[in-house]
Amino acid sequence: VPNSAAQNLRVLRSRKLLVTVPDIANPAFAPVLQGVETAARRQRYTVLLGDTQRQSLNEEPYSIILRRKEADGLIFISHRLPKDTELLVQAAKPRCAPLVNVVEFTPHLGVPCVTIDNAAAAYDAIDHLYGLGHRRIGIIAGPTISPASRDRLRGAKRRARAAGAAGQLIVEHGDWGIPSGITAAEALLDRSPAPTAVLGFNDEMAIGAIEVARRRSLRIPADLSVVGFDDIRIARYLAPPLTTVALPLREMGEQAVRVLLDILGGKIDTPLSIALPHELTVRATTAPPR
Amino acid sequence: VPNSAAQNLRVLRSRKLLVTVPDIANPAFAPVLQGVETAARRQRYTVLLGDTQRQSLNEEPYSIILRRKEADGLIFISHRLPKDTELLVQAAKPRCAPLVNVVEFTPHLGVPCVTIDNAAAAYDAIDHLYGLGHRRIGIIAGPTISPASRDRLRGAKRRARAAGAAGQLIVEHGDWGIPSGITAAEALLDRSPAPTAVLGFNDEMAIGAIEVARRRSLRIPADLSVVGFDDIRIARYLAPPLTTVALPLREMGEQAVRVLLDILGGKIDTPLSIALPHELTVRATTAPPR
DNA sequence: TTGTAAGCGTTATCAG
DNA sequence: CTGATAACGCTTACAA
């Protein structure tokens, strides 16, 4: 059995892919990781894992990994290029640096990304609520800096404008975590008139909204409808089961590996970004308003 | 910036730790991974991730990684030694091979492990239910082959015997996933007399029990009490918030790294296993039986 | 077909 | 203290 370091040194290639996530404990990222891991193993690559805990500071050691050729490429779930990787992008011009974003980016900066059509997805979610008769809708968006969140906001507003009700859309921003969803939902429900429905830009923040409803003894969906984003594993087991925009998370991870290996293989004819289909999954947290 | 492969070849050490999990999407493993990642980075190690999807077949490529010196050591969450690593254990005798188990093992086979006192933890959970007045208790255990599950079963039975009610404990086995928890809970509640409380050996199977209660219109905790294990992040946000035995998952990951690095550093005076404290976290799924 | 040698980028050693 | 040199284990190219 050949020694890995010697082999890597000889061929100048590590057959390792670095994956950085903002927070492993976010249940939406696990399927992405599974997809990455599966696709990587199929191509005889292994996965180096980095958890940045959403701290820019924690990204630095990982950009060093790339520069040390400890990994051949990087797949990152983040709303920004990891610290110090701009250099790599510049250095690789006019070709692609071996970086691929999943989930959080929109086509941007010459960095390939694997996403969904975020605007259309949010449009669909709001459309569902309008179809049920809701007009005053609260949105728990992600951080204002997140491209995915911005796109979703754009799609949501477009649907509201189409109904001539853009002013009826009220927005709060969270950080994707449950506690921030709680805070945002409190603010939303304190408005008057209060919204009859809340759309969270991920399931965790939607869970925050459900928690606030519970605390205020609002029945879901009778008194308040809730829609999430992602379709994490427990979404269907919440009480009541969560209506949510399902993302093909696992496949997004697999596709990210494909794109990255294409870049590494020198196939520059790779499209710069891939949008996969989403699907509104209607369960039991949405109903007509009273 | 020095090249990693050359450096590794020169010093015959990769500063990488391989971590294999049976299923990344199990929310209990994420905090363990975070602990491992944090502790590893602190010691300037990086983490190679492997997801075995509970398939013995998928373990093989990872034992090769060790043999190729692609990683210096292995932390594994599994009820068995990964395929082909028995060889490493034998080869290292009488010293420790660089393998450490987290969460799933009990002191066993000369493989160091980081666990909790599983028997005591289950004893405490059953004791809580007895204290509330429950006598007929259903248990959703893990696979019969899992050492952790066996120890928990032993502790639960000890508490039941202490109350002279060992026969009142009824057991079904799941595979740690929600669907298996549903199946097991169905079987439990079909018994007559039906149990007034259910203890799941992880939170996901407990969620399965809650789901069955919902389907049968049993109110929790009025008609059925439920206790889980792990204290995953969403446990406190379930409706009602889940009573569960909290495991120090993150710290278990950190300790596993410490033990592994001690082995790698040749400190053979390392204790062969570490048991960390658990804590029964009482929330709202438990109450006296009607 | 089989075998031999060079060199990948470090670090550690040893001589100046 | 500074600078040349060998060796880590493999792959590949080339010669026998």
mmCIF file of C-alpha atoms in Angstrom, chain B residues 60-273:
data_model
loop_
_atom_site.group_PDB
_atom_site.id
_atom_site.type_symbol
_atom_site.label_atom_id
_atom_site.label_comp_id
_atom_site.label_asym_id
_atom_site.label_seq_id
_atom_site.Cartn_x
_atom_site.Cartn_y
_atom_site.Cartn_z
ATOM 1 C CA GLU B 60 -12.969 0.026 3.667
ATOM 2 C CA PRO B 61 -11.680 3.085 1.788
ATOM 3 C CA TYR B 62 -11.164 4.756 5.143
ATOM 4 C CA SER B 63 -9.008 2.052 6.640
ATOM 5 C CA ILE B 64 -6.857 2.389 3.536
ATOM 6 C CA ILE B 65 -6.444 6.083 4.295
ATOM 7 C CA LEU B 66 -4.855 5.126 7.588
ATOM 8 C CA ARG B 67 -2.568 2.582 6.000
ATOM 9 C CA ARG B 68 -1.476 5.090 3.381
ATOM 10 C CA LYS B 69 -0.601 7.486 6.212
ATOM 11 C CA GLU B 70 -3.007 9.948 4.705
ATOM 12 C CA ALA B 71 -4.229 10.505 8.247
ATOM 13 C CA ASP B 72 -2.343 9.960 11.476
ATOM 14 C CA GLY B 73 -5.276 8.598 13.409
ATOM 15 C CA LEU B 74 -8.962 7.758 13.361
ATOM 16 C CA ILE B 75 -11.898 8.881 15.430
ATOM 17 C CA PHE B 76 -14.931 6.756 14.701
ATOM 18 C CA ILE B 77 -18.558 6.811 15.752
ATOM 19 C CA SER B 78 -19.674 3.285 15.211
ATOM 20 C CA HIS B 79 -20.620 0.257 17.238
ATOM 21 C CA ARG B 80 -17.815 -1.756 15.680
ATOM 22 C CA LEU B 81 -14.206 -1.377 14.692
ATOM 23 C CA PRO B 82 -14.099 -0.246 11.080
ATOM 24 C CA LYS B 83 -13.439 -3.060 8.644
ATOM 25 C CA ASP B 84 -9.751 -3.937 8.312
ATOM 26 C CA THR B 85 -8.652 -1.848 11.280
ATOM 27 C CA GLU B 86 -8.448 -4.904 13.532
ATOM 28 C CA LEU B 87 -5.141 -5.471 11.785
ATOM 29 C CA LEU B 88 -3.886 -2.097 12.927
ATOM 30 C CA VAL B 89 -4.940 -2.835 16.485
ATOM 31 C CA GLN B 90 -3.101 -6.147 16.449
ATOM 32 C CA ALA B 91 -0.032 -4.645 14.800
ATOM 33 C CA ALA B 92 0.226 -1.925 17.428
ATOM 34 C CA LYS B 93 0.123 -4.317 20.389
ATOM 35 C CA PRO B 94 0.958 -3.956 23.161
ATOM 36 C CA ARG B 95 0.585 -0.257 22.545
ATOM 37 C CA CYS B 96 -2.544 1.502 21.381
ATOM 38 C CA ALA B 97 -3.304 1.850 17.698
ATOM 39 C CA PRO B 98 -4.252 5.438 16.830
ATOM 40 C CA LEU B 99 -7.987 4.771 16.986
ATOM 41 C CA VAL B 100 -10.504 6.325 19.324
ATOM 42 C CA ASN B 101 -14.212 5.690 19.514
ATOM 43 C CA VAL B 102 -16.712 8.343 20.490
ATOM 44 C CA VAL B 103 -20.295 7.955 21.657
ATOM 45 C CA GLU B 104 -21.015 4.398 20.560
ATOM 46 C CA PHE B 105 -18.483 2.191 22.311
ATOM 47 C CA THR B 106 -17.983 0.933 25.775
ATOM 48 C CA PRO B 107 -14.501 0.013 26.992
ATOM 49 C CA HIS B 108 -13.777 -2.829 24.633
ATOM 50 C CA LEU B 109 -11.131 -4.567 22.593
ATOM 51 C CA GLY B 110 -8.317 -2.352 23.800
ATOM 52 C CA VAL B 111 -9.719 0.515 21.778
ATOM 53 C CA PRO B 112 -9.874 3.763 23.766
ATOM 54 C CA CYS B 113 -13.255 5.427 23.819
ATOM 55 C CA VAL B 114 -14.942 8.579 24.998
ATOM 56 C CA THR B 115 -18.427 7.909 26.289
ATOM 57 C CA ILE B 116 -20.877 8.640 29.035
ATOM 58 C CA ASP B 117 -21.962 6.197 31.722
ATOM 59 C CA ASN B 118 -24.726 4.810 29.555
ATOM 60 C CA ALA B 119 -26.163 2.508 32.186
ATOM 61 C CA ALA B 120 -26.397 5.317 34.729
ATOM 62 C CA ALA B 121 -27.919 7.652 32.157
ATOM 63 C CA ALA B 122 -30.709 5.232 31.303
ATOM 64 C CA TYR B 123 -31.159 4.504 35.010
ATOM 65 C CA ASP B 124 -31.691 8.233 35.586
ATOM 66 C CA ALA B 125 -34.184 8.516 32.742
ATOM 67 C CA ILE B 126 -36.266 5.602 34.009
ATOM 68 C CA ASP B 127 -35.945 6.909 37.552
ATOM 69 C CA HIS B 128 -37.429 10.218 36.416
ATOM 70 C CA LEU B 129 -40.407 8.378 34.926
ATOM 71 C CA TYR B 130 -40.867 6.233 38.045
ATOM 72 C CA GLY B 131 -40.734 9.389 40.106
ATOM 73 C CA LEU B 132 -43.649 10.751 38.116
ATOM 74 C CA GLY B 133 -45.607 7.585 38.802
ATOM 75 C CA HIS B 134 -45.131 5.677 35.568
ATOM 76 C CA ARG B 135 -44.844 1.922 35.903
ATOM 77 C CA ARG B 136 -45.416 0.533 32.442
ATOM 78 C CA ILE B 137 -42.656 1.972 30.299
ATOM 79 C CA GLY B 138 -41.772 1.334 26.674
ATOM 80 C CA ILE B 139 -38.221 1.560 25.475
ATOM 81 C CA ILE B 140 -37.067 2.238 21.939
ATOM 82 C CA ALA B 141 -33.545 0.882 22.042
ATOM 83 C CA GLY B 142 -30.862 1.033 19.387
ATOM 84 C CA PRO B 143 -29.705 -1.975 17.370
ATOM 85 C CA THR B 144 -29.100 -5.014 19.578
ATOM 86 C CA ILE B 145 -25.476 -4.971 18.474
ATOM 87 C CA SER B 146 -24.779 -1.456 19.771
ATOM 88 C CA PRO B 147 -22.749 -1.502 22.990
ATOM 89 C CA ALA B 148 -24.114 1.877 24.053
ATOM 90 C CA SER B 149 -27.658 0.672 23.583
ATOM 91 C CA ARG B 150 -26.946 -2.541 25.507
ATOM 92 C CA ASP B 151 -25.529 -0.591 28.425
ATOM 93 C CA ARG B 152 -28.524 1.707 28.474
ATOM 94 C CA LEU B 153 -30.830 -1.278 28.461
ATOM 95 C CA ARG B 154 -28.915 -2.739 31.371
ATOM 96 C CA GLY B 155 -29.272 0.492 33.360
ATOM 97 C CA ALA B 156 -32.967 0.778 32.585
ATOM 98 C CA LYS B 157 -33.586 -2.790 33.705
ATOM 99 C CA ARG B 158 -31.644 -2.262 36.891
ATOM 100 C CA ARG B 159 -33.923 0.623 37.840
ATOM 101 C CA ALA B 160 -37.010 -1.396 36.965
ATOM 102 C CA ARG B 161 -35.813 -4.317 39.074
ATOM 103 C CA ALA B 162 -35.190 -1.936 41.965
ATOM 104 C CA ALA B 163 -38.891 -1.122 41.776
ATOM 105 C CA GLY B 164 -39.764 -4.795 41.467
ATOM 106 C CA ALA B 165 -41.246 -4.030 38.062
ATOM 107 C CA ALA B 166 -38.778 -5.490 35.603
ATOM 108 C CA GLY B 167 -41.592 -7.148 33.668
ATOM 109 C CA GLN B 168 -43.239 -3.799 33.142
ATOM 110 C CA LEU B 169 -40.412 -2.702 30.869
ATOM 111 C CA ILE B 170 -41.158 -3.428 27.224
ATOM 112 C CA VAL B 171 -38.508 -3.085 24.593
ATOM 113 C CA GLU B 172 -38.409 -2.546 20.843
ATOM 114 C CA HIS B 173 -35.305 -1.946 18.774
ATOM 115 C CA GLY B 174 -34.798 0.763 16.159
ATOM 116 C CA ASP B 175 -31.883 1.812 13.984
ATOM 117 C CA TRP B 176 -31.569 5.349 15.449
ATOM 118 C CA GLY B 177 -33.585 6.925 12.600
ATOM 119 C CA ILE B 178 -36.983 8.612 12.923
ATOM 120 C CA PRO B 179 -38.847 6.078 10.759
ATOM 121 C CA SER B 180 -37.590 3.210 12.890
ATOM 122 C CA GLY B 181 -38.711 5.137 15.968
ATOM 123 C CA ILE B 182 -42.177 5.374 14.467
ATOM 124 C CA THR B 183 -42.310 1.642 13.794
ATOM 125 C CA ALA B 184 -41.087 0.811 17.276
ATOM 126 C CA ALA B 185 -43.505 3.231 18.960
ATOM 127 C CA GLU B 186 -46.406 1.748 17.003
ATOM 128 C CA ALA B 187 -45.466 -1.694 18.296
ATOM 129 C CA LEU B 188 -45.088 -0.406 21.846
ATOM 130 C CA LEU B 189 -48.440 1.370 21.899
ATOM 131 C CA ASP B 190 -50.182 -1.646 20.392
ATOM 132 C CA ARG B 191 -49.331 -3.689 23.479
ATOM 133 C CA SER B 192 -51.958 -4.053 26.105
ATOM 134 C CA PRO B 193 -51.784 -2.638 28.558
ATOM 135 C CA ALA B 194 -50.072 0.122 26.613
ATOM 136 C CA PRO B 195 -47.120 1.909 28.202
ATOM 137 C CA THR B 196 -47.793 5.319 29.702
ATOM 138 C CA ALA B 197 -44.285 6.500 28.888
ATOM 139 C CA VAL B 198 -41.705 5.879 26.197
ATOM 140 C CA LEU B 199 -37.941 6.268 26.472
ATOM 141 C CA GLY B 200 -36.084 6.564 23.171
ATOM 142 C CA PHE B 201 -32.371 5.872 23.169
ATOM 143 C CA ASN B 202 -31.886 8.890 20.940
ATOM 144 C CA ASP B 203 -33.882 12.019 20.248
ATOM 145 C CA GLU B 204 -34.723 11.060 16.703
ATOM 146 C CA MET B 205 -36.456 7.861 17.754
ATOM 147 C CA ALA B 206 -38.187 9.827 20.513
ATOM 148 C CA ILE B 207 -39.420 12.179 17.801
ATOM 149 C CA GLY B 208 -40.780 9.078 16.085
ATOM 150 C CA ALA B 209 -42.724 8.284 19.254
ATOM 151 C CA ILE B 210 -44.092 11.824 19.367
ATOM 152 C CA GLU B 211 -45.147 11.459 15.744
ATOM 153 C CA VAL B 212 -47.046 8.257 16.546
ATOM 154 C CA ALA B 213 -48.757 9.969 19.466
ATOM 155 C CA ARG B 214 -49.813 12.768 17.123
ATOM 156 C CA ARG B 215 -51.214 10.256 14.630
ATOM 157 C CA ARG B 216 -53.176 8.512 17.374
ATOM 158 C CA SER B 217 -54.351 11.784 18.878
ATOM 159 C CA LEU B 218 -52.612 11.056 22.154
ATOM 160 C CA ARG B 219 -51.733 14.254 23.997
ATOM 161 C CA ILE B 220 -48.169 14.650 25.199
ATOM 162 C CA PRO B 221 -47.485 14.597 28.088
ATOM 163 C CA ALA B 222 -51.059 14.096 29.340
ATOM 164 C CA ASP B 223 -51.648 10.738 27.636
ATOM 165 C CA LEU B 224 -48.067 9.736 26.967
ATOM 166 C CA SER B 225 -44.720 10.844 28.367
ATOM 167 C CA VAL B 226 -41.676 10.776 26.131
ATOM 168 C CA VAL B 227 -37.976 10.952 26.995
ATOM 169 C CA GLY B 228 -35.102 11.069 24.545
ATOM 170 C CA PHE B 229 -31.318 10.857 24.544
ATOM 171 C CA ASP B 230 -28.694 13.290 23.196
ATOM 172 C CA ASP B 231 -30.370 16.704 23.466
ATOM 173 C CA ILE B 232 -30.020 17.674 19.850
ATOM 174 C CA ARG B 233 -30.385 21.327 18.976
ATOM 175 C CA ILE B 234 -34.068 21.267 18.029
ATOM 176 C CA ALA B 235 -35.100 19.200 21.084
ATOM 177 C CA ARG B 236 -36.060 22.298 23.030
ATOM 178 C CA TYR B 237 -38.104 23.646 20.122
ATOM 179 C CA LEU B 238 -40.292 20.624 19.581
ATOM 180 C CA ALA B 239 -43.914 20.913 20.580
ATOM 181 C CA PRO B 240 -43.829 20.217 23.443
ATOM 182 C CA PRO B 241 -40.137 20.713 24.226
ATOM 183 C CA LEU B 242 -38.490 17.337 24.664
ATOM 184 C CA THR B 243 -37.320 15.933 27.976
ATOM 185 C CA THR B 244 -34.038 14.224 27.217
ATOM 186 C CA VAL B 245 -30.755 12.945 28.601
ATOM 187 C CA ALA B 246 -28.249 15.559 27.456
ATOM 188 C CA LEU B 247 -24.877 14.264 26.295
ATOM 189 C CA PRO B 248 -21.819 16.532 26.276
ATOM 190 C CA LEU B 249 -21.419 15.854 22.559
ATOM 191 C CA ARG B 250 -19.128 18.694 21.715
ATOM 192 C CA GLU B 251 -16.849 17.956 24.610
ATOM 193 C CA MET B 252 -16.809 14.281 23.697
ATOM 194 C CA GLY B 253 -15.416 15.262 20.320
ATOM 195 C CA GLU B 254 -12.779 17.442 21.925
ATOM 196 C CA GLN B 255 -11.748 14.737 24.372
ATOM 197 C CA ALA B 256 -11.507 12.188 21.601
ATOM 198 C CA VAL B 257 -8.959 14.392 19.891
ATOM 199 C CA ARG B 258 -7.037 14.775 23.112
ATOM 200 C CA VAL B 259 -6.887 11.018 23.642
ATOM 201 C CA LEU B 260 -5.916 10.402 20.034
ATOM 202 C CA LEU B 261 -3.111 12.954 20.140
ATOM 203 C CA ASP B 262 -1.895 11.421 23.400
ATOM 204 C CA ILE B 263 -1.662 8.062 21.677
ATOM 205 C CA LEU B 264 0.133 9.598 18.716
ATOM 206 C CA GLY B 265 2.471 11.382 21.085
ATOM 207 C CA GLY B 266 3.391 8.082 22.675
ATOM 208 C CA LYS B 267 1.843 8.851 26.030
ATOM 209 C CA ILE B 268 0.759 5.328 26.809
ATOM 210 C CA ASP B 269 -0.232 6.341 30.307
ATOM 211 C CA THR B 270 -3.496 7.566 28.825
ATOM 212 C CA PRO B 271 -6.514 5.995 30.448
ATOM 213 C CA LEU B 272 -8.124 3.567 28.070
ATOM 214 C CA SER B 273 -11.488 5.259 28.206
#
